[in-house]
Tab-separated table of N, CA and C in Angstrom:
chain	number	residue	atom	x	y	z
A	1	MET	N	-279.533	78.038	-60.999
A	1	MET	CA	-278.187	78.293	-61.433
A	1	MET	C	-277.640	79.547	-60.751
A	2	ALA	N	-278.488	80.517	-60.531
A	2	ALA	CA	-278.022	81.764	-59.922
A	2	ALA	C	-277.782	81.609	-58.431
A	3	ALA	N	-278.509	80.716	-57.777
A	3	ALA	CA	-278.376	80.532	-56.328
A	3	ALA	C	-278.374	79.045	-55.999
A	4	PRO	N	-277.266	78.351	-56.300
A	4	PRO	CA	-277.262	76.894	-56.100
A	4	PRO	C	-277.480	76.457	-54.653
A	5	ARG	N	-277.124	77.304	-53.689
A	5	ARG	CA	-277.331	76.930	-52.287
A	5	ARG	C	-278.813	76.791	-51.940
A	6	ALA	N	-279.640	77.528	-52.657
A	6	ALA	CA	-281.084	77.467	-52.409
A	6	ALA	C	-281.759	76.427	-53.302
A	7	GLY	N	-280.984	75.737	-54.121
A	7	GLY	CA	-281.537	74.811	-55.114
A	7	GLY	C	-282.461	73.756	-54.563
A	8	LEU	N	-282.056	73.068	-53.510
A	8	LEU	CA	-282.877	71.994	-52.961
A	8	LEU	C	-284.202	72.538	-52.431
A	9	ARG	N	-284.116	73.611	-51.664
A	9	ARG	CA	-285.331	74.217	-51.089
A	9	ARG	C	-286.283	74.703	-52.187
A	10	LEU	N	-285.739	75.367	-53.202
A	10	LEU	CA	-286.562	75.868	-54.295
A	10	LEU	C	-287.152	74.738	-55.131
A	11	THR	N	-286.375	73.680	-55.320
A	11	THR	CA	-286.839	72.537	-56.098
A	11	THR	C	-288.019	71.853	-55.425
A	12	VAL	N	-287.884	71.583	-54.142
A	12	VAL	CA	-288.971	70.928	-53.400
A	12	VAL	C	-290.197	71.838	-53.361
A	13	SER	N	-289.980	73.127	-53.166
A	13	SER	CA	-291.100	74.081	-53.153
A	13	SER	C	-291.824	74.100	-54.489
A	14	ALA	N	-291.079	74.097	-55.582
A	14	ALA	CA	-291.696	74.107	-56.915
A	14	ALA	C	-292.506	72.840	-57.163
A	15	ALA	N	-291.974	71.699	-56.766
A	15	ALA	CA	-292.687	70.436	-56.955
A	15	ALA	C	-293.992	70.420	-56.147
A	16	LEU	N	-293.903	70.824	-54.888
A	16	LEU	CA	-295.106	70.863	-54.046
A	16	LEU	C	-296.128	71.855	-54.571
A	17	ALA	N	-295.675	73.024	-54.981
A	17	ALA	CA	-296.582	74.044	-55.505
A	17	ALA	C	-297.284	73.557	-56.768
A	18	SER	N	-296.572	72.837	-57.607
A	18	SER	CA	-297.169	72.316	-58.827
A	18	SER	C	-298.276	71.316	-58.518
A	19	VAL	N	-298.009	70.410	-57.602
A	19	VAL	CA	-299.011	69.397	-57.236
A	19	VAL	C	-300.208	70.060	-56.562
A	20	VAL	N	-299.955	70.982	-55.647
A	20	VAL	CA	-301.051	71.687	-54.980
A	20	VAL	C	-301.874	72.483	-55.995
A	21	GLY	N	-301.205	73.128	-56.945
A	21	GLY	CA	-301.916	73.857	-57.991
A	21	GLY	C	-302.798	72.942	-58.823
A	22	GLY	N	-302.312	71.736	-59.100
A	22	GLY	CA	-303.112	70.763	-59.842
A	22	GLY	C	-304.332	70.314	-59.063
A	23	VAL	N	-304.176	70.142	-57.764
A	23	VAL	CA	-305.302	69.737	-56.917
A	23	VAL	C	-306.336	70.864	-56.842
A	24	VAL	N	-305.869	72.094	-56.693
A	24	VAL	CA	-306.786	73.239	-56.655
A	24	VAL	C	-307.514	73.367	-57.995
A	25	GLY	N	-306.780	73.218	-59.091
A	25	GLY	CA	-307.400	73.275	-60.413
A	25	GLY	C	-308.441	72.192	-60.597
A	26	LEU	N	-308.123	70.985	-60.165
A	26	LEU	CA	-309.065	69.869	-60.257
A	26	LEU	C	-310.339	70.190	-59.476
A	27	ALA	N	-310.183	70.709	-58.269
A	27	ALA	CA	-311.341	71.054	-57.443
A	27	ALA	C	-312.169	72.167	-58.093
A	28	LEU	N	-311.508	73.090	-58.765
A	28	LEU	CA	-312.187	74.192	-59.440
A	28	LEU	C	-313.110	73.683	-60.536
A	29	TYR	N	-312.662	72.672	-61.264
A	29	TYR	CA	-313.424	72.151	-62.397
A	29	TYR	C	-314.337	70.991	-62.036
A	30	ALA	N	-314.161	70.390	-60.876
A	30	ALA	CA	-314.922	69.194	-60.505
A	30	ALA	C	-316.422	69.455	-60.523
A	31	GLY	N	-317.125	68.587	-61.227
A	31	GLY	CA	-318.577	68.657	-61.264
A	31	GLY	C	-319.156	69.827	-62.028
A	32	THR	N	-318.359	70.502	-62.825
A	32	THR	CA	-318.873	71.630	-63.609
A	32	THR	C	-318.573	71.404	-65.088
A	33	SER	N	-319.230	72.184	-65.892
A	33	SER	CA	-318.906	72.167	-67.320
A	33	SER	C	-318.229	73.477	-67.712
A	34	VAL	N	-317.881	74.264	-66.713
A	34	VAL	CA	-317.238	75.558	-66.934
A	34	VAL	C	-315.862	75.337	-67.542
A	35	GLN	N	-315.522	76.143	-68.519
A	35	GLN	CA	-314.189	76.091	-69.117
A	35	GLN	C	-313.589	77.493	-69.031
A	36	LEU	N	-312.657	77.669	-68.109
A	36	LEU	CA	-311.980	78.954	-67.979
A	36	LEU	C	-311.012	79.130	-69.134
A	37	PRO	N	-310.661	80.351	-69.477
A	37	PRO	CA	-309.731	80.563	-70.590
A	37	PRO	C	-308.390	79.862	-70.358
A	38	GLN	N	-307.927	79.170	-71.363
A	38	GLN	CA	-306.620	78.525	-71.323
A	38	GLN	C	-305.899	78.913	-72.619
A	39	PRO	N	-305.264	80.068	-72.604
A	39	PRO	CA	-304.609	80.542	-73.820
A	39	PRO	C	-303.572	79.548	-74.335
A	40	LEU	N	-303.409	79.528	-75.632
A	40	LEU	CA	-302.422	78.697	-76.322
A	40	LEU	C	-302.700	77.198	-76.197
A	41	THR	N	-303.946	76.863	-75.908
A	41	THR	CA	-304.337	75.452	-75.959
A	41	THR	C	-305.322	75.297	-77.115
A	42	THR	N	-305.446	74.076	-77.597
A	42	THR	CA	-306.326	73.830	-78.736
A	42	THR	C	-307.379	72.787	-78.373
A	43	ASP	N	-308.426	72.720	-79.185
A	43	ASP	CA	-309.463	71.712	-78.974
A	43	ASP	C	-308.880	70.306	-79.106
A	44	ARG	N	-307.920	70.132	-80.002
A	44	ARG	CA	-307.285	68.822	-80.163
A	44	ARG	C	-306.592	68.375	-78.881
A	45	MET	N	-305.975	69.315	-78.179
A	45	MET	CA	-305.327	68.982	-76.907
A	45	MET	C	-306.353	68.464	-75.906
A	46	HIS	N	-307.454	69.173	-75.792
A	46	HIS	CA	-308.496	68.784	-74.837
A	46	HIS	C	-309.081	67.419	-75.202
A	47	THR	N	-309.305	67.191	-76.473
A	47	THR	CA	-309.850	65.905	-76.917
A	47	THR	C	-308.882	64.766	-76.616
A	48	ALA	N	-307.612	64.971	-76.890
A	48	ALA	CA	-306.606	63.933	-76.625
A	48	ALA	C	-306.555	63.596	-75.137
A	49	VAL	N	-306.594	64.616	-74.295
A	49	VAL	CA	-306.542	64.396	-72.847
A	49	VAL	C	-307.807	63.685	-72.367
A	50	GLN	N	-308.953	64.042	-72.913
A	50	GLN	CA	-310.194	63.368	-72.536
A	50	GLN	C	-310.099	61.872	-72.817
A	51	HIS	N	-309.573	61.504	-73.987
A	51	HIS	CA	-309.408	60.091	-74.342
A	51	HIS	C	-308.435	59.392	-73.386
A	52	GLU	N	-307.328	60.056	-73.084
A	52	GLU	CA	-306.343	59.467	-72.163
A	52	GLU	C	-306.937	59.255	-70.777
A	53	LEU	N	-307.694	60.232	-70.292
A	53	LEU	CA	-308.290	60.121	-68.959
A	53	LEU	C	-309.340	59.010	-68.908
A	54	ARG	N	-310.109	58.868	-69.982
A	54	ARG	CA	-311.086	57.779	-70.020
A	54	ARG	C	-310.401	56.417	-69.991
A	55	ALA	N	-309.275	56.316	-70.677
A	55	ALA	CA	-308.575	55.037	-70.775
A	55	ALA	C	-307.758	54.712	-69.526
A	56	GLU	N	-307.150	55.740	-68.900
A	56	GLU	CA	-306.186	55.485	-67.834
A	56	GLU	C	-306.508	56.142	-66.494
A	57	GLY	N	-307.492	56.981	-66.456
A	57	GLY	CA	-307.779	57.712	-65.229
A	57	GLY	C	-306.657	58.704	-64.930
A	58	ALA	N	-306.365	58.886	-63.662
A	58	ALA	CA	-305.361	59.877	-63.242
A	58	ALA	C	-303.964	59.561	-63.774
A	59	ARG	N	-303.690	58.304	-64.080
A	59	ARG	CA	-302.371	57.930	-64.615
A	59	ARG	C	-302.079	58.618	-65.952
A	60	ALA	N	-303.089	59.134	-66.608
A	60	ALA	CA	-302.901	59.808	-67.894
A	60	ALA	C	-301.970	61.010	-67.780
A	61	VAL	N	-301.863	61.583	-66.583
A	61	VAL	CA	-301.002	62.756	-66.404
A	61	VAL	C	-299.541	62.421	-66.723
A	62	ARG	N	-299.181	61.163	-66.722
A	62	ARG	CA	-297.814	60.763	-67.049
A	62	ARG	C	-297.462	61.050	-68.514
A	63	HIS	N	-298.472	61.226	-69.358
A	63	HIS	CA	-298.239	61.524	-70.775
A	63	HIS	C	-297.943	63.009	-71.014
A	64	GLN	N	-298.183	63.828	-70.005
A	64	GLN	CA	-298.120	65.280	-70.181
A	64	GLN	C	-296.814	65.793	-70.774
A	65	PRO	N	-295.658	65.432	-70.272
A	65	PRO	CA	-294.456	66.057	-70.830
A	65	PRO	C	-294.170	65.631	-72.270
A	66	ALA	N	-294.403	64.377	-72.581
A	66	ALA	CA	-294.114	63.890	-73.937
A	66	ALA	C	-295.094	64.460	-74.957
A	67	SER	N	-296.328	64.716	-74.521
A	67	SER	CA	-297.327	65.225	-75.456
A	67	SER	C	-297.166	66.718	-75.716
A	68	GLY	N	-296.583	67.432	-74.757
A	68	GLY	CA	-296.467	68.878	-74.884
A	68	GLY	C	-297.741	69.605	-74.496
A	69	ILE	N	-298.736	68.864	-74.071
A	69	ILE	CA	-299.998	69.481	-73.653
A	69	ILE	C	-299.804	70.053	-72.248
A	70	PRO	N	-300.219	71.303	-72.025
A	70	PRO	CA	-300.024	71.910	-70.705
A	70	PRO	C	-300.729	71.134	-69.591
A	71	TYR	N	-300.121	71.148	-68.432
A	71	TYR	CA	-300.658	70.482	-67.242
A	71	TYR	C	-302.060	70.993	-66.922
A	72	GLU	N	-302.313	72.257	-67.195
A	72	GLU	CA	-303.613	72.850	-66.904
A	72	GLU	C	-304.724	72.174	-67.689
A	73	VAL	N	-304.433	71.712	-68.900
A	73	VAL	CA	-305.436	71.005	-69.690
A	73	VAL	C	-305.754	69.667	-69.021
A	74	TYR	N	-304.724	68.958	-68.581
A	74	TYR	CA	-304.950	67.699	-67.863
A	74	TYR	C	-305.762	67.938	-66.597
A	75	THR	N	-305.424	69.002	-65.873
A	75	THR	CA	-306.121	69.315	-64.632
A	75	THR	C	-307.591	69.620	-64.879
A	76	SER	N	-307.878	70.479	-65.841
A	76	SER	CA	-309.276	70.843	-66.088
A	76	SER	C	-310.084	69.648	-66.584
A	77	GLU	N	-309.502	68.875	-67.495
A	77	GLU	CA	-310.233	67.717	-68.017
A	77	GLU	C	-310.410	66.636	-66.948
A	78	ALA	N	-309.436	66.491	-66.056
A	78	ALA	CA	-309.573	65.529	-64.952
A	78	ALA	C	-310.691	65.962	-64.017
A	79	GLY	N	-310.804	67.254	-63.775
A	79	GLY	CA	-311.900	67.767	-62.953
A	79	GLY	C	-313.246	67.497	-63.590
A	80	HIS	N	-313.351	67.776	-64.891
A	80	HIS	CA	-314.605	67.504	-65.609
A	80	HIS	C	-314.938	66.010	-65.608
A	81	ALA	N	-313.911	65.163	-65.656
A	81	ALA	CA	-314.118	63.710	-65.716
A	81	ALA	C	-314.414	63.106	-64.345
A	82	GLY	N	-314.286	63.898	-63.292
A	82	GLY	CA	-314.580	63.399	-61.950
A	82	GLY	C	-313.488	62.520	-61.360
A	83	ILE	N	-312.249	62.747	-61.751
A	83	ILE	CA	-311.122	61.992	-61.193
A	83	ILE	C	-311.018	62.335	-59.700
A	84	PRO	N	-310.899	61.352	-58.828
A	84	PRO	CA	-310.784	61.635	-57.383
A	84	PRO	C	-309.537	62.469	-57.047
A	85	VAL	N	-309.696	63.392	-56.130
A	85	VAL	CA	-308.626	64.322	-55.769
A	85	VAL	C	-307.381	63.592	-55.265
A	86	GLY	N	-307.555	62.622	-54.381
A	86	GLY	CA	-306.408	61.900	-53.832
A	86	GLY	C	-305.621	61.172	-54.908
A	87	GLU	N	-306.348	60.531	-55.794
A	87	GLU	CA	-305.694	59.822	-56.907
A	87	GLU	C	-304.927	60.796	-57.799
A	88	TRP	N	-305.556	61.948	-58.083
A	88	TRP	CA	-304.918	62.965	-58.920
A	88	TRP	C	-303.649	63.502	-58.252
A	89	ALA	N	-303.730	63.766	-56.955
A	89	ALA	CA	-302.563	64.288	-56.226
A	89	ALA	C	-301.415	63.291	-56.251
A	90	LEU	N	-301.706	62.023	-56.016
A	90	LEU	CA	-300.648	61.005	-56.018
A	90	LEU	C	-300.016	60.847	-57.398
A	91	GLU	N	-300.840	60.770	-58.424
A	91	GLU	CA	-300.299	60.599	-59.784
A	91	GLU	C	-299.541	61.848	-60.235
A	92	SER	N	-300.038	63.024	-59.871
A	92	SER	CA	-299.328	64.267	-60.212
A	92	SER	C	-297.983	64.336	-59.508
A	93	ALA	N	-297.972	63.931	-58.230
A	93	ALA	CA	-296.707	63.936	-57.480
A	93	ALA	C	-295.730	62.942	-58.084
A	94	ALA	N	-296.229	61.775	-58.451
A	94	ALA	CA	-295.351	60.750	-59.027
A	94	ALA	C	-294.818	61.171	-60.384
A	95	ALA	N	-295.654	61.770	-61.202
A	95	ALA	CA	-295.232	62.129	-62.561
A	95	ALA	C	-294.597	63.517	-62.601
A	96	ARG	N	-295.371	64.508	-62.291
A	96	ARG	CA	-294.914	65.894	-62.426
A	96	ARG	C	-293.942	66.287	-61.312
A	97	GLY	N	-294.280	65.951	-60.081
A	97	GLY	CA	-293.415	66.302	-58.960
A	97	GLY	C	-292.041	65.686	-59.083
A	98	GLN	N	-292.008	64.414	-59.435
A	98	GLN	CA	-290.729	63.724	-59.587
A	98	GLN	C	-289.888	64.373	-60.690
A	99	ARG	N	-290.519	64.713	-61.784
A	99	ARG	CA	-289.815	65.342	-62.908
A	99	ARG	C	-289.241	66.704	-62.509
A	100	ILE	N	-290.020	67.482	-61.777
A	100	ILE	CA	-289.560	68.791	-61.325
A	100	ILE	C	-288.372	68.642	-60.377
A	101	VAL	N	-288.436	67.678	-59.464
A	101	VAL	CA	-287.340	67.462	-58.513
A	101	VAL	C	-286.064	67.062	-59.250
A	102	VAL	N	-286.169	66.119	-60.169
A	102	VAL	CA	-284.974	65.687	-60.913
A	102	VAL	C	-284.386	66.853	-61.697
A	103	LEU	N	-285.205	67.574	-62.427
A	103	LEU	CA	-284.704	68.708	-63.207
A	103	LEU	C	-284.111	69.785	-62.300
A	104	GLY	N	-284.779	70.073	-61.192
A	104	GLY	CA	-284.273	71.077	-60.250
A	104	GLY	C	-282.925	70.704	-59.670
A	105	LEU	N	-282.765	69.441	-59.320
A	105	LEU	CA	-281.488	68.998	-58.759
A	105	LEU	C	-280.379	69.018	-59.808
A	106	VAL	N	-280.704	68.656	-61.047
A	106	VAL	CA	-279.704	68.725	-62.124
A	106	VAL	C	-279.284	70.176	-62.346
A	107	LEU	N	-280.254	71.077	-62.389
A	107	LEU	CA	-279.922	72.494	-62.584
A	107	LEU	C	-279.152	73.062	-61.392
A	108	THR	N	-279.446	72.596	-60.195
A	108	THR	CA	-278.697	73.018	-59.010
A	108	THR	C	-277.245	72.558	-59.112
A	109	LEU	N	-277.055	71.325	-59.550
A	109	LEU	CA	-275.703	70.807	-59.731
A	109	LEU	C	-274.952	71.614	-60.794
A	110	ILE	N	-275.615	71.882	-61.902
A	110	ILE	CA	-274.992	72.689	-62.959
A	110	ILE	C	-274.647	74.072	-62.415
A	111	GLY	N	-275.566	74.662	-61.650
A	111	GLY	CA	-275.313	75.975	-61.059
A	111	GLY	C	-274.114	75.978	-60.147
A	112	SER	N	-273.944	74.911	-59.385
A	112	SER	CA	-272.785	74.812	-58.487
A	112	SER	C	-271.483	74.722	-59.270
A	113	VAL	N	-271.505	73.973	-60.361
A	113	VAL	CA	-270.297	73.767	-61.158
A	113	VAL	C	-269.900	75.030	-61.923
A	114	VAL	N	-270.893	75.749	-62.448
A	114	VAL	CA	-270.575	76.915	-63.282
A	114	VAL	C	-270.538	78.227	-62.508
A	115	GLN	N	-270.593	78.163	-61.195
A	115	GLN	CA	-270.582	79.370	-60.371
A	115	GLN	C	-269.422	80.318	-60.698
A	116	PRO	N	-268.206	79.821	-60.981
A	116	PRO	CA	-267.123	80.742	-61.319
A	116	PRO	C	-267.373	81.557	-62.601
A	117	TRP	N	-268.269	81.099	-63.440
A	117	TRP	CA	-268.558	81.788	-64.705
A	117	TRP	C	-269.908	82.496	-64.662
A	118	ARG	N	-270.325	82.913	-63.482
A	118	ARG	CA	-271.656	83.507	-63.346
A	118	ARG	C	-271.830	84.810	-64.121
A	119	ARG	N	-270.739	85.391	-64.577
A	119	ARG	CA	-270.883	86.615	-65.386
A	119	ARG	C	-271.601	86.326	-66.700
A	120	PHE	N	-271.658	85.040	-67.089
A	120	PHE	CA	-272.351	84.649	-68.318
A	120	PHE	C	-273.821	84.313	-68.064
A	121	TYR	N	-274.268	84.484	-66.840
A	121	TYR	CA	-275.643	84.154	-66.481
A	121	TYR	C	-276.670	84.856	-67.377
A	122	PRO	N	-276.557	86.168	-67.646
A	122	PRO	CA	-277.535	86.808	-68.542
A	122	PRO	C	-277.564	86.155	-69.927
A	123	HIS	N	-276.420	85.739	-70.422
A	123	HIS	CA	-276.381	85.076	-71.721
A	123	HIS	C	-277.130	83.741	-71.675
A	124	CYS	N	-276.958	83.029	-70.571
A	124	CYS	CA	-277.658	81.747	-70.391
A	124	CYS	C	-279.167	81.965	-70.337
A	125	LEU	N	-279.602	83.021	-69.666
A	125	LEU	CA	-281.031	83.312	-69.588
A	125	LEU	C	-281.613	83.628	-70.961
A	126	VAL	N	-280.892	84.400	-71.742
A	126	VAL	CA	-281.364	84.719	-73.091
A	126	VAL	C	-281.448	83.451	-73.933
A	127	LEU	N	-280.412	82.628	-73.873
A	127	LEU	CA	-280.412	81.376	-74.616
A	127	LEU	C	-281.577	80.479	-74.180
A	128	LEU	N	-281.797	80.393	-72.887
A	128	LEU	CA	-282.897	79.585	-72.367
A	128	LEU	C	-284.245	80.127	-72.840
A	129	ALA	N	-284.433	81.433	-72.794
A	129	ALA	CA	-285.699	82.044	-73.217
A	129	ALA	C	-285.957	81.810	-74.706
A	130	VAL	N	-284.932	81.972	-75.523
A	130	VAL	CA	-285.086	81.758	-76.965
A	130	VAL	C	-285.403	80.292	-77.262
A	131	THR	N	-284.691	79.391	-76.607
A	131	THR	CA	-284.920	77.958	-76.810
A	131	THR	C	-286.322	77.565	-76.367
A	132	PHE	N	-286.733	78.010	-75.188
A	132	PHE	CA	-288.061	77.685	-74.682
A	132	PHE	C	-289.144	78.216	-75.621
A	133	THR	N	-288.997	79.453	-76.078
A	133	THR	CA	-289.991	80.053	-76.969
A	133	THR	C	-290.102	79.273	-78.271
A	134	ALA	N	-288.962	78.892	-78.838
A	134	ALA	CA	-288.974	78.126	-80.085
A	134	ALA	C	-289.637	76.766	-79.895
A	135	LEU	N	-289.289	76.084	-78.817
A	135	LEU	CA	-289.890	74.774	-78.559
A	135	LEU	C	-291.380	74.887	-78.260
A	136	PHE	N	-291.761	75.903	-77.520
A	136	PHE	CA	-293.168	76.114	-77.192
A	136	PHE	C	-293.976	76.398	-78.453
A	137	ALA	N	-293.445	77.250	-79.327
A	137	ALA	CA	-294.124	77.554	-80.593
A	137	ALA	C	-294.254	76.294	-81.448
A	138	TRP	N	-293.226	75.470	-81.444
A	138	TRP	CA	-293.264	74.226	-82.212
A	138	TRP	C	-294.351	73.294	-81.692
A	139	VAL	N	-294.456	73.142	-80.370
A	139	VAL	CA	-295.480	72.270	-79.778
A	139	VAL	C	-296.868	72.792	-80.118
A	140	ILE	N	-297.086	74.080	-79.972
A	140	ILE	CA	-298.401	74.662	-80.278
A	140	ILE	C	-298.752	74.431	-81.746
A	141	SER	N	-297.789	74.595	-82.634
A	141	SER	CA	-298.065	74.384	-84.066
A	141	SER	C	-298.393	72.929	-84.362
A	142	MET	N	-297.803	72.005	-83.608
A	142	MET	CA	-298.112	70.586	-83.800
A	142	MET	C	-299.566	70.279	-83.429
A	143	TRP	N	-300.109	70.971	-82.446
A	143	TRP	CA	-301.469	70.707	-81.977
A	143	TRP	C	-302.509	71.582	-82.654
A	144	SER	N	-302.100	72.489	-83.526
A	144	SER	CA	-303.070	73.385	-84.199
A	144	SER	C	-303.786	72.688	-85.320
């Protein structure tokens, strides 16, 4: 919203970085039983993801946004489950990457339209932060 001209470049970069981060995370956990700290996650989240991965393999990552379970939980559990890297990258790109691109382009469009009112940008950031925090707290409480 603050820099709509950079929207497309930033959107594609964010999508690629997310998928690459998921692949790196998967490789980190592959073949190990190590569990690195994942703050604000619960055992119920990990159990739910384990069941999804057993049933669907890498396609389980498509459930991530609706479940509210962080992508990192899917990544670590996929690594522990031995999901192939290529399959994980493709499914992550299809699910997570596509979602990031769509959201980024919508926000870029909104940023272009509201550019004349950019003096309200700090207010929008505060509203966004408060909304995100409330929704995040709600999701965590649902999984506790």
